[in-house]
């Protein structure tokens, strides 16, 4: 009988956030694959879990995933845990899940803590649509590309950052995005949890004098639809209505549809376009 992979979400700080189902699964599994066994052993000891562990991390994720998949095909039940939060979210577990899918090994996810969602719910920023970028890439060219793409991102943006890189990241975000509303969250669910409802500029200035401490989640307001639409309308208005119409007519659109699209582009009633053409 084929084994199975259990993605077990573990606390991001407060140990009481673990679910009964995760504790039971960690006890009943044949093996626990942990990102850092030294970190996970403290969790297991707290809940008196004696299941053996194996190391599964960023530097061995491809080869080790092949081994774990093989063992699950032989019938082993494996629980995967990350250092904190939900496996496979900005985490090497993504590779193991992919290999399981390719090999036909069953996978189930046991819901629980995730720092990105916890921060979003505390941010007081729009939460219906959001963009999760995790840590910005360390490669300079790739980092610049991501920052450039975020300039026009209308959804709320969520980033992770380590304390020693926070000042640099805030500076880069301010330069790329301009000043934006920001919820700066640190030490989520822990004793010294803090959520600062502020702006990129204000936090960049504050942290010039204060030393960043703890793990951070940045929740940044996206570029508003209203601002984006206004700028697009302004760019269209730089050309005459006749030139605007000709652009759509040359593309094969009939006159009626072209007038409708021009009116939409410029944010005006269709009759205004009709009058201008007359």
mmCIF file of C-alpha atoms in Angstrom:
data_model
loop_
_atom_site.group_PDB
_atom_site.id
_atom_site.type_symbol
_atom_site.label_atom_id
_atom_site.label_comp_id
_atom_site.label_asym_id
_atom_site.label_seq_id
_atom_site.Cartn_x
_atom_site.Cartn_y
_atom_site.Cartn_z
ATOM 1 C CA UNK A 1 0.000 0.000 0.000
ATOM 2 C CA UNK A 2 1.390 3.381 -1.019
ATOM 3 C CA UNK A 3 2.425 5.857 1.634
ATOM 4 C CA UNK A 4 1.423 9.494 1.850
ATOM 5 C CA UNK A 5 2.884 12.953 2.468
ATOM 6 C CA UNK A 6 1.339 15.121 5.190
ATOM 7 C CA UNK A 7 2.137 18.859 5.034
ATOM 8 C CA UNK A 8 1.988 19.841 8.702
ATOM 9 C CA UNK A 9 1.692 23.538 9.564
ATOM 10 C CA UNK A 10 3.565 24.333 12.776
ATOM 11 C CA UNK A 11 3.463 27.453 14.989
ATOM 12 C CA UNK A 12 5.200 30.633 13.817
ATOM 13 C CA UNK A 13 5.772 31.593 17.451
ATOM 14 C CA UNK A 14 3.148 30.624 19.999
ATOM 15 C CA UNK A 15 3.176 26.843 20.496
ATOM 16 C CA UNK A 16 -0.525 26.847 21.376
ATOM 17 C CA UNK A 17 -1.303 27.577 17.702
ATOM 18 C CA UNK A 18 -0.607 23.980 16.664
ATOM 19 C CA UNK A 19 -3.711 21.946 15.817
ATOM 20 C CA UNK A 20 -4.772 18.668 17.438
ATOM 21 C CA UNK A 21 -4.670 17.068 13.984
ATOM 22 C CA UNK A 22 -1.050 18.087 13.391
ATOM 23 C CA UNK A 23 0.038 16.747 16.796
ATOM 24 C CA UNK A 24 -1.722 13.435 16.120
ATOM 25 C CA UNK A 25 -0.228 13.169 12.620
ATOM 26 C CA UNK A 26 3.297 13.886 13.852
ATOM 27 C CA UNK A 27 2.867 11.114 16.445
ATOM 28 C CA UNK A 28 1.438 8.570 13.999
ATOM 29 C CA UNK A 29 3.755 9.214 11.025
ATOM 30 C CA UNK A 30 6.610 6.820 10.297
ATOM 31 C CA UNK A 31 9.015 9.692 9.673
ATOM 32 C CA UNK A 32 9.140 13.485 10.032
ATOM 33 C CA UNK A 33 11.037 15.420 7.350
ATOM 34 C CA UNK A 34 12.173 18.671 8.981
ATOM 35 C CA UNK A 35 13.848 21.768 7.565
ATOM 36 C CA UNK A 36 16.029 22.043 10.686
ATOM 37 C CA UNK A 37 15.943 19.045 13.026
ATOM 38 C CA UNK A 38 17.529 21.092 15.834
ATOM 39 C CA UNK A 39 14.620 23.513 15.686
ATOM 40 C CA UNK A 40 11.916 20.863 15.278
ATOM 41 C CA UNK A 41 13.163 18.729 18.188
ATOM 42 C CA UNK A 42 12.098 21.496 20.598
ATOM 43 C CA UNK A 43 8.560 21.329 19.202
ATOM 44 C CA UNK A 44 8.490 17.534 19.383
ATOM 45 C CA UNK A 45 9.817 17.496 22.939
ATOM 46 C CA UNK A 46 7.182 20.018 24.034
ATOM 47 C CA UNK A 47 4.389 17.731 22.784
ATOM 48 C CA UNK A 48 6.214 14.500 23.773
ATOM 49 C CA UNK A 49 6.422 13.237 20.194
ATOM 50 C CA UNK A 50 8.989 10.455 19.640
ATOM 51 C CA UNK A 51 8.721 10.002 15.840
ATOM 52 C CA UNK A 52 12.138 9.775 14.116
ATOM 53 C CA UNK A 53 13.273 12.715 11.991
ATOM 54 C CA UNK A 54 15.279 13.264 8.839
ATOM 55 C CA UNK A 55 16.698 16.512 7.487
ATOM 56 C CA UNK A 56 15.047 18.048 4.401
ATOM 57 C CA UNK A 57 16.187 21.566 3.484
ATOM 58 C CA UNK A 58 17.042 23.947 0.640
ATOM 59 C CA UNK A 59 20.467 22.441 -0.038
ATOM 60 C CA UNK A 60 19.378 18.800 -0.344
ATOM 61 C CA UNK A 61 15.777 19.252 -1.496
ATOM 62 C CA UNK A 62 16.042 17.640 -4.951
ATOM 63 C CA UNK A 63 17.995 14.484 -4.106
ATOM 64 C CA UNK A 64 16.342 14.039 -0.699
ATOM 65 C CA UNK A 65 12.886 14.460 -2.260
ATOM 66 C CA UNK A 66 13.635 11.546 -4.606
ATOM 67 C CA UNK A 67 14.576 9.393 -1.621
ATOM 68 C CA UNK A 68 11.454 10.396 0.344
ATOM 69 C CA UNK A 69 9.193 9.744 -2.652
ATOM 70 C CA UNK A 70 10.733 6.280 -3.056
ATOM 71 C CA UNK A 71 10.115 5.510 0.613
ATOM 72 C CA UNK A 72 6.504 6.669 0.382
ATOM 73 C CA UNK A 73 6.030 4.443 -2.668
ATOM 74 C CA UNK A 74 7.171 1.595 -0.409
ATOM 75 C CA UNK A 75 4.424 2.477 2.074
ATOM 76 C CA UNK A 76 5.996 5.007 4.456
ATOM 77 C CA UNK A 77 3.796 7.774 5.943
ATOM 78 C CA UNK A 78 5.869 10.984 6.034
ATOM 79 C CA UNK A 79 5.042 14.277 7.764
ATOM 80 C CA UNK A 80 6.781 17.388 6.404
ATOM 81 C CA UNK A 81 7.411 20.398 8.638
ATOM 82 C CA UNK A 82 9.166 23.682 8.017
ATOM 83 C CA UNK A 83 10.916 25.778 10.684
ATOM 84 C CA UNK A 84 7.677 27.706 11.245
ATOM 85 C CA UNK A 85 4.373 27.988 9.435
ATOM 86 C CA UNK A 86 3.004 26.073 6.468
ATOM 87 C CA UNK A 87 5.342 23.867 4.379
ATOM 88 C CA UNK A 88 5.805 24.662 0.658
ATOM 89 C CA UNK A 89 5.093 28.401 1.163
ATOM 90 C CA UNK A 90 8.431 30.068 0.324
ATOM 91 C CA UNK A 91 9.936 26.777 1.445
ATOM 92 C CA UNK A 92 11.837 23.743 0.000
ATOM 93 C CA UNK A 93 8.720 21.628 0.575
ATOM 94 C CA UNK A 94 7.492 22.918 -2.778
ATOM 95 C CA UNK A 95 9.961 20.585 -4.524
ATOM 96 C CA UNK A 96 8.825 17.525 -2.549
ATOM 97 C CA UNK A 97 5.163 18.230 -3.339
ATOM 98 C CA UNK A 98 6.046 18.572 -7.037
ATOM 99 C CA UNK A 99 7.898 15.245 -7.091
ATOM 100 C CA UNK A 100 5.026 13.538 -5.253
ATOM 101 C CA UNK A 101 2.571 14.835 -7.861
ATOM 102 C CA UNK A 102 4.762 13.525 -10.686
ATOM 103 C CA UNK A 103 5.158 10.127 -9.013
ATOM 104 C CA UNK A 104 1.487 9.767 -8.111
ATOM 105 C CA UNK A 105 2.115 9.838 -4.354
ATOM 106 C CA UNK A 106 -0.845 11.190 -2.375
ATOM 107 C CA UNK A 107 -0.372 14.502 -0.553
ATOM 108 C CA UNK A 108 -2.609 16.216 1.985
ATOM 109 C CA UNK A 109 -2.185 19.559 3.734
ATOM 110 C CA UNK A 110 -3.039 20.098 7.397
ATOM 111 C CA UNK A 111 -4.037 23.774 7.710
ATOM 112 C CA UNK A 112 -2.470 26.010 10.299
ATOM 113 C CA UNK A 113 -0.305 29.090 10.846
ATOM 114 C CA UNK A 114 1.152 31.144 7.981
ATOM 115 C CA UNK A 115 2.962 34.416 8.688
ATOM 116 C CA UNK A 116 1.797 36.061 5.455
ATOM 117 C CA UNK A 117 -1.901 35.523 6.209
ATOM 118 C CA UNK A 118 -1.509 36.461 9.878
ATOM 119 C CA UNK A 119 0.149 39.756 8.905
ATOM 120 C CA UNK A 120 -2.438 40.507 6.221
ATOM 121 C CA UNK A 121 -5.319 40.128 8.672
ATOM 122 C CA UNK A 122 -3.595 42.545 11.078
ATOM 123 C CA UNK A 123 -2.569 45.096 8.441
ATOM 124 C CA UNK A 124 -5.814 47.091 8.145
ATOM 125 C CA UNK A 125 -5.045 47.212 4.396
ATOM 126 C CA UNK A 126 -7.279 45.790 1.618
ATOM 127 C CA UNK A 127 -7.255 41.999 2.015
ATOM 128 C CA UNK A 128 -9.561 40.744 -0.753
ATOM 129 C CA UNK A 129 -6.730 40.659 -3.304
ATOM 130 C CA UNK A 130 -3.079 40.339 -2.378
ATOM 131 C CA UNK A 131 0.303 39.529 -3.890
ATOM 132 C CA UNK A 132 2.760 37.425 -1.878
ATOM 133 C CA UNK A 133 6.411 37.910 -2.860
ATOM 134 C CA UNK A 134 8.093 36.259 0.187
ATOM 135 C CA UNK A 135 11.758 37.389 0.353
ATOM 136 C CA UNK A 136 13.024 39.645 -2.431
ATOM 137 C CA UNK A 137 15.641 37.825 -4.564
ATOM 138 C CA UNK A 138 19.267 38.322 -3.450
ATOM 139 C CA UNK A 139 20.454 38.548 -7.078
ATOM 140 C CA UNK A 140 20.668 42.257 -7.982
ATOM 141 C CA UNK A 141 19.236 41.979 -11.509
ATOM 142 C CA UNK A 142 16.364 39.715 -10.439
ATOM 143 C CA UNK A 143 15.649 41.949 -7.436
ATOM 144 C CA UNK A 144 15.457 45.029 -9.671
ATOM 145 C CA UNK A 145 13.071 43.197 -11.991
ATOM 146 C CA UNK A 146 10.746 42.238 -9.113
ATOM 147 C CA UNK A 147 10.762 45.790 -7.706
ATOM 148 C CA UNK A 148 9.957 47.142 -11.153
ATOM 149 C CA UNK A 149 6.982 44.776 -11.485
ATOM 150 C CA UNK A 150 5.665 45.864 -8.070
ATOM 151 C CA UNK A 151 5.424 49.503 -9.190
ATOM 152 C CA UNK A 152 2.137 48.818 -10.994
ATOM 153 C CA UNK A 153 0.856 46.069 -8.667
ATOM 154 C CA UNK A 154 -2.646 47.099 -7.578
ATOM 155 C CA UNK A 155 -3.056 44.300 -5.015
ATOM 156 C CA UNK A 156 -1.823 44.520 -1.432
ATOM 157 C CA UNK A 157 1.822 43.355 -1.374
ATOM 158 C CA UNK A 158 3.257 41.010 1.285
ATOM 159 C CA UNK A 159 7.006 40.564 1.794
ATOM 160 C CA UNK A 160 9.200 38.787 4.337
ATOM 161 C CA UNK A 161 12.461 40.262 5.597
ATOM 162 C CA UNK A 162 15.219 39.481 8.084
ATOM 163 C CA UNK A 163 16.201 42.213 10.575
ATOM 164 C CA UNK A 164 19.727 42.734 9.209
ATOM 165 C CA UNK A 165 18.368 43.454 5.702
ATOM 166 C CA UNK A 166 15.282 45.471 6.645
ATOM 167 C CA UNK A 167 16.798 48.960 6.350
ATOM 168 C CA UNK A 168 18.133 48.276 2.856
ATOM 169 C CA UNK A 169 14.826 46.736 1.733
ATOM 170 C CA UNK A 170 12.755 49.664 3.024
ATOM 171 C CA UNK A 171 15.060 52.082 1.180
ATOM 172 C CA UNK A 172 14.751 50.122 -2.070
ATOM 173 C CA UNK A 173 10.966 49.835 -1.760
ATOM 174 C CA UNK A 174 10.648 53.574 -1.118
ATOM 175 C CA UNK A 175 12.775 54.383 -4.165
ATOM 176 C CA UNK A 176 10.880 51.949 -6.406
ATOM 177 C CA UNK A 177 7.279 52.442 -5.237
ATOM 178 C CA UNK A 178 7.266 55.900 -3.693
ATOM 179 C CA UNK A 179 5.791 56.397 -0.249
ATOM 180 C CA UNK A 180 2.976 53.945 0.480
ATOM 181 C CA UNK A 181 0.883 52.944 3.511
ATOM 182 C CA UNK A 182 2.665 50.082 5.297
ATOM 183 C CA UNK A 183 1.899 47.639 8.091
ATOM 184 C CA UNK A 184 5.245 46.572 9.522
ATOM 185 C CA UNK A 185 4.704 43.364 11.511
ATOM 186 C CA UNK A 186 7.293 41.632 13.672
ATOM 187 C CA UNK A 187 7.458 38.695 16.064
ATOM 188 C CA UNK A 188 3.953 37.586 15.112
ATOM 189 C CA UNK A 189 2.126 35.493 17.764
ATOM 190 C CA UNK A 190 5.091 35.902 20.149
ATOM 191 C CA UNK A 191 5.352 37.814 23.426
ATOM 192 C CA UNK A 192 6.660 41.010 21.802
ATOM 193 C CA UNK A 193 4.378 40.983 18.747
ATOM 194 C CA UNK A 194 4.183 44.418 17.150
ATOM 195 C CA UNK A 195 2.211 45.819 14.212
ATOM 196 C CA UNK A 196 3.031 49.368 13.128
ATOM 197 C CA UNK A 197 0.469 51.041 10.844
ATOM 198 C CA UNK A 198 2.741 53.521 9.129
ATOM 199 C CA UNK A 199 4.330 54.342 5.750
ATOM 200 C CA UNK A 200 7.473 53.220 3.927
ATOM 201 C CA UNK A 201 9.080 56.644 4.403
ATOM 202 C CA UNK A 202 8.248 56.891 8.100
ATOM 203 C CA UNK A 203 9.579 53.420 8.911
ATOM 204 C CA UNK A 204 12.729 53.925 6.830
ATOM 205 C CA UNK A 205 13.403 57.109 8.820
ATOM 206 C CA UNK A 206 12.577 55.545 12.207
ATOM 207 C CA UNK A 207 14.835 52.561 11.657
ATOM 208 C CA UNK A 208 17.812 54.730 10.826
ATOM 209 C CA UNK A 209 18.081 55.307 14.575
ATOM 210 C CA UNK A 210 16.486 52.108 15.924
ATOM 211 C CA UNK A 211 17.977 48.643 15.469
ATOM 212 C CA UNK A 212 15.534 46.240 13.746
ATOM 213 C CA UNK A 213 14.881 43.154 15.871
ATOM 214 C CA UNK A 214 12.952 39.978 15.124
ATOM 215 C CA UNK A 215 11.526 38.543 11.916
ATOM 216 C CA UNK A 216 9.460 40.959 9.828
ATOM 217 C CA UNK A 217 6.488 40.808 7.495
ATOM 218 C CA UNK A 218 5.829 43.919 5.396
ATOM 219 C CA UNK A 219 2.296 44.517 4.129
ATOM 220 C CA UNK A 220 2.255 47.355 1.591
ATOM 221 C CA UNK A 221 -0.717 49.020 -0.082
ATOM 222 C CA UNK A 222 -0.800 48.362 -3.824
ATOM 223 C CA UNK A 223 -1.084 51.044 -6.440
ATOM 224 C CA UNK A 224 -4.723 52.123 -6.382
ATOM 225 C CA UNK A 225 -6.955 51.340 -9.335
ATOM 226 C CA UNK A 226 -8.126 54.955 -9.359
ATOM 227 C CA UNK A 227 -4.584 56.309 -9.715
ATOM 228 C CA UNK A 228 -3.724 53.763 -12.387
ATOM 229 C CA UNK A 229 -6.848 54.493 -14.422
ATOM 230 C CA UNK A 230 -6.355 58.279 -14.091
ATOM 231 C CA UNK A 231 -2.810 58.092 -15.436
ATOM 232 C CA UNK A 232 -3.900 55.862 -18.322
ATOM 233 C CA UNK A 233 -6.697 58.291 -19.210
ATOM 234 C CA UNK A 234 -4.264 61.211 -19.102
ATOM 235 C CA UNK A 235 -1.914 59.423 -21.494
ATOM 236 C CA UNK A 236 -4.755 58.805 -23.959
ATOM 237 C CA UNK A 237 -5.763 62.470 -23.814
ATOM 238 C CA UNK A 238 -2.324 63.468 -25.090
ATOM 239 C CA UNK A 239 -3.551 62.509 -28.581
ATOM 240 C CA UNK A 240 -6.533 63.929 -30.428
ATOM 241 C CA UNK A 241 -9.850 62.048 -30.543
ATOM 242 C CA UNK A 242 -9.356 61.575 -34.295
ATOM 243 C CA UNK A 243 -5.902 60.002 -33.802
ATOM 244 C CA UNK A 244 -7.284 57.836 -31.022
ATOM 245 C CA UNK A 245 -10.110 56.620 -33.262
ATOM 246 C CA UNK A 246 -7.756 55.902 -36.164
ATOM 247 C CA UNK A 247 -5.671 53.639 -33.939
ATOM 248 C CA UNK A 248 -8.647 51.301 -33.401
ATOM 249 C CA UNK A 249 -9.997 51.622 -36.947
ATOM 250 C CA UNK A 250 -6.580 50.694 -38.366
ATOM 251 C CA UNK A 251 -6.645 47.630 -36.094
ATOM 252 C CA UNK A 252 -9.841 46.462 -37.823
ATOM 253 C CA UNK A 253 -12.440 47.629 -35.289
ATOM 254 C CA UNK A 254 -15.712 48.999 -36.699
ATOM 255 C CA UNK A 255 -16.574 52.665 -36.091
ATOM 256 C CA UNK A 256 -19.225 52.062 -33.420
ATOM 257 C CA UNK A 257 -16.987 49.777 -31.334
ATOM 258 C CA UNK A 258 -14.013 52.103 -31.816
ATOM 259 C CA UNK A 259 -16.023 55.063 -30.466
ATOM 260 C CA UNK A 260 -17.090 52.985 -27.473
ATOM 261 C CA UNK A 261 -13.474 51.967 -26.717
ATOM 262 C CA UNK A 262 -12.145 55.521 -27.141
ATOM 263 C CA UNK A 263 -14.777 56.815 -24.701
ATOM 264 C CA UNK A 264 -13.779 54.112 -22.198
ATOM 265 C CA UNK A 265 -10.054 54.881 -22.600
ATOM 266 C CA UNK A 266 -10.579 58.582 -22.012
ATOM 267 C CA UNK A 267 -13.169 58.192 -19.230
ATOM 268 C CA UNK A 268 -15.859 60.234 -20.988
ATOM 269 C CA UNK A 269 -19.393 59.530 -22.325
ATOM 270 C CA UNK A 270 -19.613 58.148 -25.878
ATOM 271 C CA UNK A 271 -21.643 61.177 -27.010
ATOM 272 C CA UNK A 272 -18.642 63.393 -26.197
ATOM 273 C CA UNK A 273 -16.525 61.386 -28.629
ATOM 274 C CA UNK A 274 -19.291 61.629 -31.231
ATOM 275 C CA UNK A 275 -19.455 65.433 -30.830
ATOM 276 C CA UNK A 276 -15.677 65.784 -31.057
ATOM 277 C CA UNK A 277 -15.599 63.837 -34.323
ATOM 278 C CA UNK A 278 -18.367 66.008 -35.764
#
